[in-house]
Coordinates of C-alpha atoms in Angstrom, one line a residue:
Chain A
M23 CA 102.5 94.9 168.5
F24 CA 102.3 93.5 171.7
P25 CA 99.0 91.9 172.0
A26 CA 98.1 88.3 170.7
I27 CA 95.2 86.1 171.6
D28 CA 97.2 83.5 173.6
K29 CA 100.4 83.5 175.5
A30 CA 102.3 81.7 173.0
G31 CA 101.4 84.9 170.6
Q32 CA 102.3 87.3 173.1
L33 CA 105.8 85.6 173.9
A34 CA 106.2 85.7 170.0
A35 CA 105.3 89.1 169.9
L36 CA 107.6 90.2 172.9
D37 CA 110.1 88.2 170.9
D38 CA 109.8 90.2 167.9
N39 CA 110.3 93.2 170.0
Y40 CA 113.8 92.1 171.7
R41 CA 114.8 91.7 168.0
A42 CA 113.5 95.4 166.9
V43 CA 115.8 96.6 170.0
D44 CA 118.8 94.7 168.7
E45 CA 118.3 96.3 165.5
A46 CA 117.8 99.8 166.5
L47 CA 120.9 99.3 168.6
E48 CA 122.8 98.3 165.6
I49 CA 121.7 101.0 163.2
G50 CA 122.5 103.6 166.1
A51 CA 118.7 104.9 166.5
A52 CA 118.1 107.3 169.3
C53 CA 115.0 105.7 170.3
L54 CA 112.9 102.4 169.1
V55 CA 109.3 103.8 168.3
L56 CA 106.5 101.5 169.6
V57 CA 103.4 101.2 167.8
V58 CA 102.0 98.8 170.3
G59 CA 99.1 97.0 168.4
G60 CA 95.4 97.0 168.6
M61 CA 93.1 94.1 169.6
P62 CA 93.7 90.4 169.0
K63 CA 91.8 89.2 165.9
G64 CA 88.3 88.2 167.3
S65 CA 88.6 90.2 170.7
K66 CA 86.5 93.2 171.5
D67 CA 88.4 93.7 174.7
I68 CA 90.1 96.8 174.2
D69 CA 90.8 96.8 178.1
G70 CA 92.5 93.6 178.1
A71 CA 94.8 94.5 174.9
R72 CA 95.9 97.7 176.8
Q73 CA 96.8 95.4 179.7
Q74 CA 98.6 93.4 177.3
V75 CA 100.3 96.4 175.9
H76 CA 101.5 97.5 179.5
D77 CA 102.8 93.9 180.6
G78 CA 104.8 93.8 177.1
I79 CA 106.4 97.1 177.7
A80 CA 107.0 96.2 181.3
S81 CA 109.0 93.0 180.1
L82 CA 110.9 94.7 177.3
L83 CA 112.1 97.6 179.2
Q84 CA 113.8 95.3 181.6
Y85 CA 115.9 94.5 178.2
S86 CA 115.9 97.8 176.9
R87 CA 117.0 99.9 179.8
K88 CA 120.0 97.3 180.4
V89 CA 121.3 97.8 176.5
G90 CA 120.7 101.2 176.6
M91 CA 118.0 101.6 174.0
P92 CA 115.0 104.2 174.9
L93 CA 111.6 103.2 173.8
A94 CA 109.2 106.2 172.7
I95 CA 105.7 105.1 172.5
E96 CA 103.7 106.4 169.8
P97 CA 100.3 107.2 170.4
L98 CA 97.8 106.6 167.3
H99 CA 94.8 108.3 166.1
P100 CA 91.9 106.7 167.9
M101 CA 91.1 105.4 163.9
Y102 CA 93.6 103.1 164.5
A103 CA 92.6 101.7 168.1
A104 CA 91.2 98.2 166.6
D105 CA 93.8 96.8 164.5
R106 CA 97.1 99.0 164.9
A107 CA 97.5 100.5 168.3
C108 CA 95.2 100.9 171.4
V109 CA 97.2 103.7 172.8
N110 CA 95.5 106.8 171.4
T111 CA 96.1 109.8 173.4
M112 CA 99.0 111.3 175.2
A113 CA 97.4 111.4 178.2
Y114 CA 97.4 107.6 177.9
A115 CA 100.9 107.6 177.0
N116 CA 102.0 109.7 179.8
D117 CA 99.8 107.2 182.2
L118 CA 101.9 104.7 180.7
C119 CA 105.2 106.4 181.8
D120 CA 103.9 107.1 185.1
V121 CA 103.2 103.7 185.9
L122 CA 106.3 102.1 184.0
G123 CA 109.0 104.6 184.7
D124 CA 110.9 107.4 182.8
D125 CA 114.1 105.6 182.9
G126 CA 114.6 104.9 179.2
F127 CA 111.1 105.2 178.0
G128 CA 109.2 108.0 176.8
I129 CA 106.6 109.2 173.7
A130 CA 106.8 109.8 170.1
L131 CA 104.3 112.9 169.0
D132 CA 103.1 112.6 165.6
V133 CA 101.0 115.5 165.0
Y134 CA 98.8 113.3 162.4
H135 CA 97.5 111.4 165.3
V136 CA 97.2 113.8 168.3
W137 CA 96.3 117.2 166.6
W138 CA 92.7 116.9 167.4
D139 CA 92.7 116.5 171.1
P140 CA 91.7 118.9 173.5
D141 CA 93.8 118.1 175.8
L142 CA 97.0 117.9 174.1
R143 CA 98.6 120.8 175.1
N144 CA 98.4 120.1 178.8
Q145 CA 99.8 116.7 178.1
I146 CA 102.8 117.9 175.9
R147 CA 103.5 119.9 179.2
R148 CA 102.8 116.9 181.3
A149 CA 105.3 115.1 179.1
G150 CA 108.0 117.5 179.1
K151 CA 111.4 117.4 177.9
Q152 CA 112.3 113.8 179.6
R153 CA 109.4 112.2 177.7
L154 CA 109.3 113.8 174.6
L155 CA 111.5 111.4 172.4
A156 CA 110.4 112.1 168.8
F157 CA 108.4 114.7 166.9
H158 CA 106.7 113.4 163.6
I159 CA 104.9 115.7 161.2
C160 CA 102.8 115.8 158.2
D161 CA 99.2 117.2 157.8
W162 CA 95.3 116.3 157.9
L163 CA 93.8 116.3 154.7
V164 CA 90.3 117.5 154.3
P165 CA 88.7 115.4 152.8
T166 CA 90.7 112.4 154.1
T167 CA 90.2 109.8 151.3
D168 CA 91.8 106.5 153.3
L169 CA 92.0 105.7 156.7
L170 CA 95.8 105.1 156.5
L171 CA 97.5 105.9 153.1
D172 CA 95.9 109.8 152.8
R173 CA 98.3 111.7 155.1
G174 CA 99.0 115.4 153.6
M175 CA 102.3 117.2 153.0
M176 CA 102.8 120.0 155.5
G177 CA 100.7 122.7 155.1
D178 CA 98.0 121.0 152.7
G179 CA 96.1 120.2 155.8
V180 CA 94.5 121.5 159.1
I181 CA 97.1 121.0 161.6
D182 CA 98.6 123.7 163.1
I183 CA 101.9 122.5 163.0
A184 CA 103.9 125.4 163.9
G185 CA 102.2 125.9 167.0
L186 CA 102.6 122.1 168.2
R187 CA 106.3 122.5 167.2
T188 CA 106.3 125.6 169.4
A189 CA 104.5 123.7 172.2
V190 CA 107.3 120.6 171.9
E191 CA 110.1 123.1 171.8
A192 CA 109.0 125.3 174.7
E193 CA 109.5 121.9 176.8
G194 CA 113.0 121.7 175.5
Y195 CA 112.3 119.4 173.0
S196 CA 115.4 119.9 170.3
G197 CA 115.2 116.8 168.4
F198 CA 114.5 116.1 164.6
H199 CA 111.5 117.0 163.0
E200 CA 110.7 113.9 161.3
V201 CA 108.6 114.1 158.1
E202 CA 106.3 110.9 157.7
I203 CA 103.7 111.0 154.8
F204 CA 101.5 107.8 153.9
S205 CA 100.6 108.9 150.6
A206 CA 99.8 106.1 148.3
A207 CA 97.8 108.5 145.7
N208 CA 99.8 111.4 145.6
W209 CA 103.4 111.9 147.1
W210 CA 104.5 108.2 146.8
K211 CA 103.8 108.7 143.1
R212 CA 106.2 111.7 142.6
S213 CA 110.0 111.5 142.3
P214 CA 112.0 111.5 145.4
D215 CA 113.3 114.9 144.4
E216 CA 110.4 116.7 144.2
V217 CA 109.0 115.1 147.5
L218 CA 112.3 116.1 149.2
L219 CA 112.3 119.7 148.1
T220 CA 108.9 119.9 148.6
C221 CA 109.3 118.7 152.5
K222 CA 111.8 121.2 152.8
Q223 CA 110.4 124.1 151.4
R224 CA 107.1 123.5 153.7
H225 CA 109.3 122.8 156.4
L226 CA 110.4 126.5 156.3
E227 CA 106.8 127.6 155.3
C228 CA 104.5 125.8 157.6
C229 CA 106.4 124.2 160.3
Chain B
M30 CA 76.9 122.9 162.8
F31 CA 77.8 126.5 164.6
P32 CA 81.3 127.5 163.5
A33 CA 81.8 129.6 160.4
I34 CA 84.9 131.8 159.1
D35 CA 82.8 135.2 159.7
K36 CA 80.2 136.7 162.0
A37 CA 77.8 136.5 159.2
G38 CA 78.4 132.9 158.7
Q39 CA 78.4 132.5 162.4
L40 CA 74.6 134.1 162.6
A41 CA 73.6 132.2 159.6
A42 CA 74.6 129.0 161.4
L43 CA 72.7 130.0 164.6
D44 CA 69.7 130.8 162.7
D45 CA 69.8 126.8 160.8
N46 CA 70.2 125.7 164.7
Y47 CA 67.2 127.8 165.7
R48 CA 64.9 126.4 162.9
A49 CA 66.2 123.1 163.8
V50 CA 64.9 123.4 167.0
D51 CA 61.5 124.5 165.8
E52 CA 61.4 121.4 163.4
A53 CA 62.3 119.0 166.4
L54 CA 59.4 120.3 168.3
E55 CA 57.2 120.0 165.3
I56 CA 57.8 116.3 165.2
G57 CA 57.6 116.0 168.9
A58 CA 61.2 114.4 169.1
A59 CA 62.5 114.0 172.6
C60 CA 65.8 115.9 172.1
L61 CA 67.8 117.5 169.3
V62 CA 71.1 115.9 168.6
L63 CA 73.7 118.4 167.7
V64 CA 76.7 117.5 165.4
V65 CA 78.4 120.9 166.5
G66 CA 80.5 121.0 163.1
G67 CA 84.5 121.0 162.2
M68 CA 86.7 124.1 161.6
P69 CA 85.7 126.7 159.0
K70 CA 87.2 126.3 155.3
G71 CA 90.7 127.5 155.2
S72 CA 91.1 127.6 159.3
K73 CA 93.7 125.4 161.4
D74 CA 92.3 127.1 164.4
I75 CA 90.5 123.9 166.0
D76 CA 90.6 125.9 169.8
G77 CA 88.7 128.7 168.0
A78 CA 86.0 126.4 166.6
R79 CA 85.8 125.1 169.8
Q80 CA 84.7 128.3 171.4
Q81 CA 82.2 129.0 168.6
V82 CA 80.6 125.7 169.3
H83 CA 80.4 127.1 173.1
D84 CA 79.2 130.3 172.0
G85 CA 76.7 129.2 169.5
I86 CA 75.0 126.7 171.8
A87 CA 74.9 129.0 174.6
S88 CA 72.7 131.1 172.5
L89 CA 70.7 128.4 171.4
L90 CA 70.1 127.1 174.7
Q91 CA 68.4 130.4 175.2
Y92 CA 66.0 129.4 172.9
S93 CA 65.8 126.1 173.5
R94 CA 65.1 126.0 177.1
K95 CA 62.7 128.5 176.6
V96 CA 60.5 126.3 174.2
G97 CA 61.4 122.9 176.1
M98 CA 63.5 121.2 173.6
P99 CA 66.7 119.5 175.0
L100 CA 69.9 119.6 173.2
A101 CA 72.0 116.7 172.9
I102 CA 75.5 117.3 171.9
E103 CA 77.1 114.3 170.1
P104 CA 81.0 113.9 170.2
L105 CA 82.0 112.5 167.1
H106 CA 85.2 110.4 166.6
P107 CA 88.4 112.3 166.4
M108 CA 88.6 111.4 162.8
Y109 CA 85.8 114.0 162.0
A110 CA 87.3 116.8 163.8
A111 CA 88.4 118.9 160.8
D112 CA 84.9 118.9 159.1
R113 CA 82.5 117.4 161.1
A114 CA 82.4 117.7 164.9
C115 CA 85.5 119.3 167.2
V116 CA 83.6 117.8 169.9
N117 CA 85.1 114.1 169.9
T118 CA 85.2 113.0 173.3
M119 CA 82.6 112.4 176.3
A120 CA 84.9 114.4 178.6
Y121 CA 84.7 117.3 176.5
A122 CA 80.7 116.7 176.1
N123 CA 80.9 116.7 179.9
D124 CA 82.6 119.9 180.2
L125 CA 80.4 121.9 178.2
C126 CA 77.6 120.4 180.2
D127 CA 79.5 121.6 183.7
V128 CA 79.9 124.9 181.9
L129 CA 76.8 125.5 180.3
G130 CA 74.3 124.0 182.9
D131 CA 72.4 120.6 182.8
D132 CA 68.7 122.6 182.4
G133 CA 67.8 121.0 178.8
F134 CA 70.9 120.0 178.0
G135 CA 72.8 116.9 177.6
I136 CA 74.6 114.1 175.7
A137 CA 74.1 111.5 172.5
L138 CA 76.4 108.6 173.0
D139 CA 77.0 106.6 169.8
V140 CA 79.3 103.8 170.6
Y141 CA 80.7 104.2 167.4
H142 CA 82.4 107.3 168.2
V143 CA 83.8 106.9 171.8
W144 CA 84.4 102.9 171.8
W145 CA 88.2 103.6 171.5
D146 CA 88.7 105.9 174.7
P147 CA 90.1 104.9 177.6
D148 CA 87.8 107.4 179.6
L149 CA 85.0 106.3 178.5
R150 CA 83.5 104.6 181.5
N151 CA 84.6 107.3 183.7
Q152 CA 83.0 109.8 181.3
I153 CA 79.8 107.8 181.3
R154 CA 79.7 107.8 185.2
R155 CA 80.3 111.2 185.1
A156 CA 77.7 111.8 182.6
G157 CA 74.8 110.0 184.8
K158 CA 71.6 109.6 183.8
Q159 CA 70.4 113.2 183.8
R160 CA 72.8 113.9 180.8
L161 CA 72.4 110.6 179.0
L162 CA 69.9 111.9 176.5
A163 CA 70.4 109.1 173.6
F164 CA 72.5 106.0 172.9
H165 CA 73.2 105.0 169.3
I166 CA 74.7 101.7 168.1
C167 CA 76.5 100.2 165.1
D168 CA 79.9 98.6 165.2
W169 CA 83.6 99.4 163.9
L170 CA 84.9 97.4 161.0
V171 CA 88.3 95.9 160.9
P172 CA 89.2 97.0 158.3
T173 CA 87.1 100.2 158.0
T174 CA 87.5 101.3 154.4
D175 CA 85.8 104.9 154.2
L176 CA 86.1 107.3 157.0
L177 CA 81.9 108.0 156.7
L178 CA 80.2 105.2 155.0
D179 CA 81.7 102.1 156.1
R180 CA 80.1 101.4 159.5
G181 CA 78.9 97.8 160.7
M182 CA 76.0 95.9 161.7
M183 CA 76.1 95.3 165.6
G184 CA 78.3 92.1 165.9
D185 CA 80.2 92.0 162.9
G186 CA 82.9 94.7 164.6
V187 CA 85.0 95.0 167.6
I188 CA 82.9 97.2 169.9
D189 CA 81.8 95.7 173.0
I190 CA 78.2 97.3 172.4
A191 CA 76.3 94.9 175.3
G192 CA 79.5 96.2 177.7
L193 CA 78.6 100.0 176.9
R194 CA 74.7 99.2 177.0
T195 CA 75.2 98.1 180.4
A196 CA 77.2 100.8 181.3
V197 CA 74.9 103.5 180.4
E198 CA 71.8 101.4 181.8
A199 CA 73.4 101.5 185.0
E200 CA 73.3 105.2 185.2
G201 CA 70.0 104.8 184.7
Y202 CA 69.2 105.5 180.9
S203 CA 66.1 104.1 179.8
G204 CA 66.0 105.3 176.0
F205 CA 66.1 103.8 172.8
H206 CA 68.9 101.8 171.4
E207 CA 68.9 103.9 168.2
V208 CA 70.5 101.9 165.2
E209 CA 72.7 104.4 162.9
I210 CA 74.3 102.3 160.2
F211 CA 76.1 104.4 157.2
S212 CA 76.8 101.7 154.9
A213 CA 77.1 102.6 151.4
A214 CA 78.8 99.5 150.0
N215 CA 76.8 97.0 151.7
W216 CA 73.8 97.7 154.0
W217 CA 72.4 100.5 152.0
K218 CA 72.2 98.2 148.9
R219 CA 70.1 95.6 150.9
S220 CA 66.1 95.2 150.9
P221 CA 65.3 97.4 154.2
D222 CA 63.2 94.3 155.4
E223 CA 66.4 92.5 155.5
V224 CA 67.9 95.3 157.2
L225 CA 65.4 95.9 159.5
L226 CA 65.3 92.2 160.5
T227 CA 68.9 91.9 161.0
C228 CA 69.0 95.0 163.2
K229 CA 66.6 93.1 165.3
Q230 CA 68.6 89.9 165.7
R231 CA 71.7 91.2 166.4
H232 CA 70.1 93.6 168.8
L233 CA 68.9 90.7 170.6
E234 CA 72.5 88.7 170.3
C235 CA 75.0 91.2 170.5
C236 CA 73.6 94.2 172.3

């Protein structure tokens, strides 16, 4: 997360991001996924927050490119624009890539955040193989009872996951399908073995 | 709402919409706001739902134009794409206006649904005075504890309402600022007098 209410806060956030790059290097991660942050407490200036995100990533790229750790910006669902990430569409993530350069910089596509977007297929094509650095899967439940912790197991919701997989792989994406299910009232309460088995089954059936 | 799982359901939905036009005429409404519906139960085909919305509005316009009741499509927040409205951005609403024609057809802009959109200012300009048929206000709370019923009173959240009012009025919008606050745990529990008084005060202070 990058935005902060003052310069000291911005520098502290940037320092935290430098450390995240170092940690990603240490564990041999393929990329560092950026959840960029929302508006600082008390602010109503989302354009300003987006400018801070741009400036923060521009600074971080100077370091991450030198040490060879790709950064992947993750557009988060618009319901997180205020407090988690003010980059909320693939289009805006692609715009940032255009401006900041594709070298060591791309996008993490999580179907949960972007499935609703009528412009999604165009933006996946625009991103292409070079920018598509990660692919996260889960499902959107109807009803969804919590903004953060009520994601669904693949197949239990309304997302055409197989269609989106086909779209990213048509661009040449060949990385993992990473399952990410925040589910306080359901999957987090089950045994890890059951969850993993279900993930594997559903991945074969629904993705 | 327009989409349904089969032809009979679509016709029933359309019939309901015809009745809504008649009721709007009877009470002398300035326009009929369309919450267009999400995906039919069991469907994962949001493109198909959007096509049904297009087709349904095209049919309804043949009637609403004849009887003189303007239709205002309301883009709903993407968190409602599955079950309430698959039109989720001003851009997509403008696209529908382009395709279906501006005669007796426009957009209801609710700040709650669209405040997060980086393309919002452009799309307000694109809509212009002719398409801007309604302006709804409330606020986005941080945190938001319920997807539907936790809207905030103007000033209690993060939306730059005054800035958006300025933007729509710069296009020539001169209609009401309609306060719409779904708030099961807060404002719905208070006395109507207190709520109205607070609305009036906050409208002066924050909008």
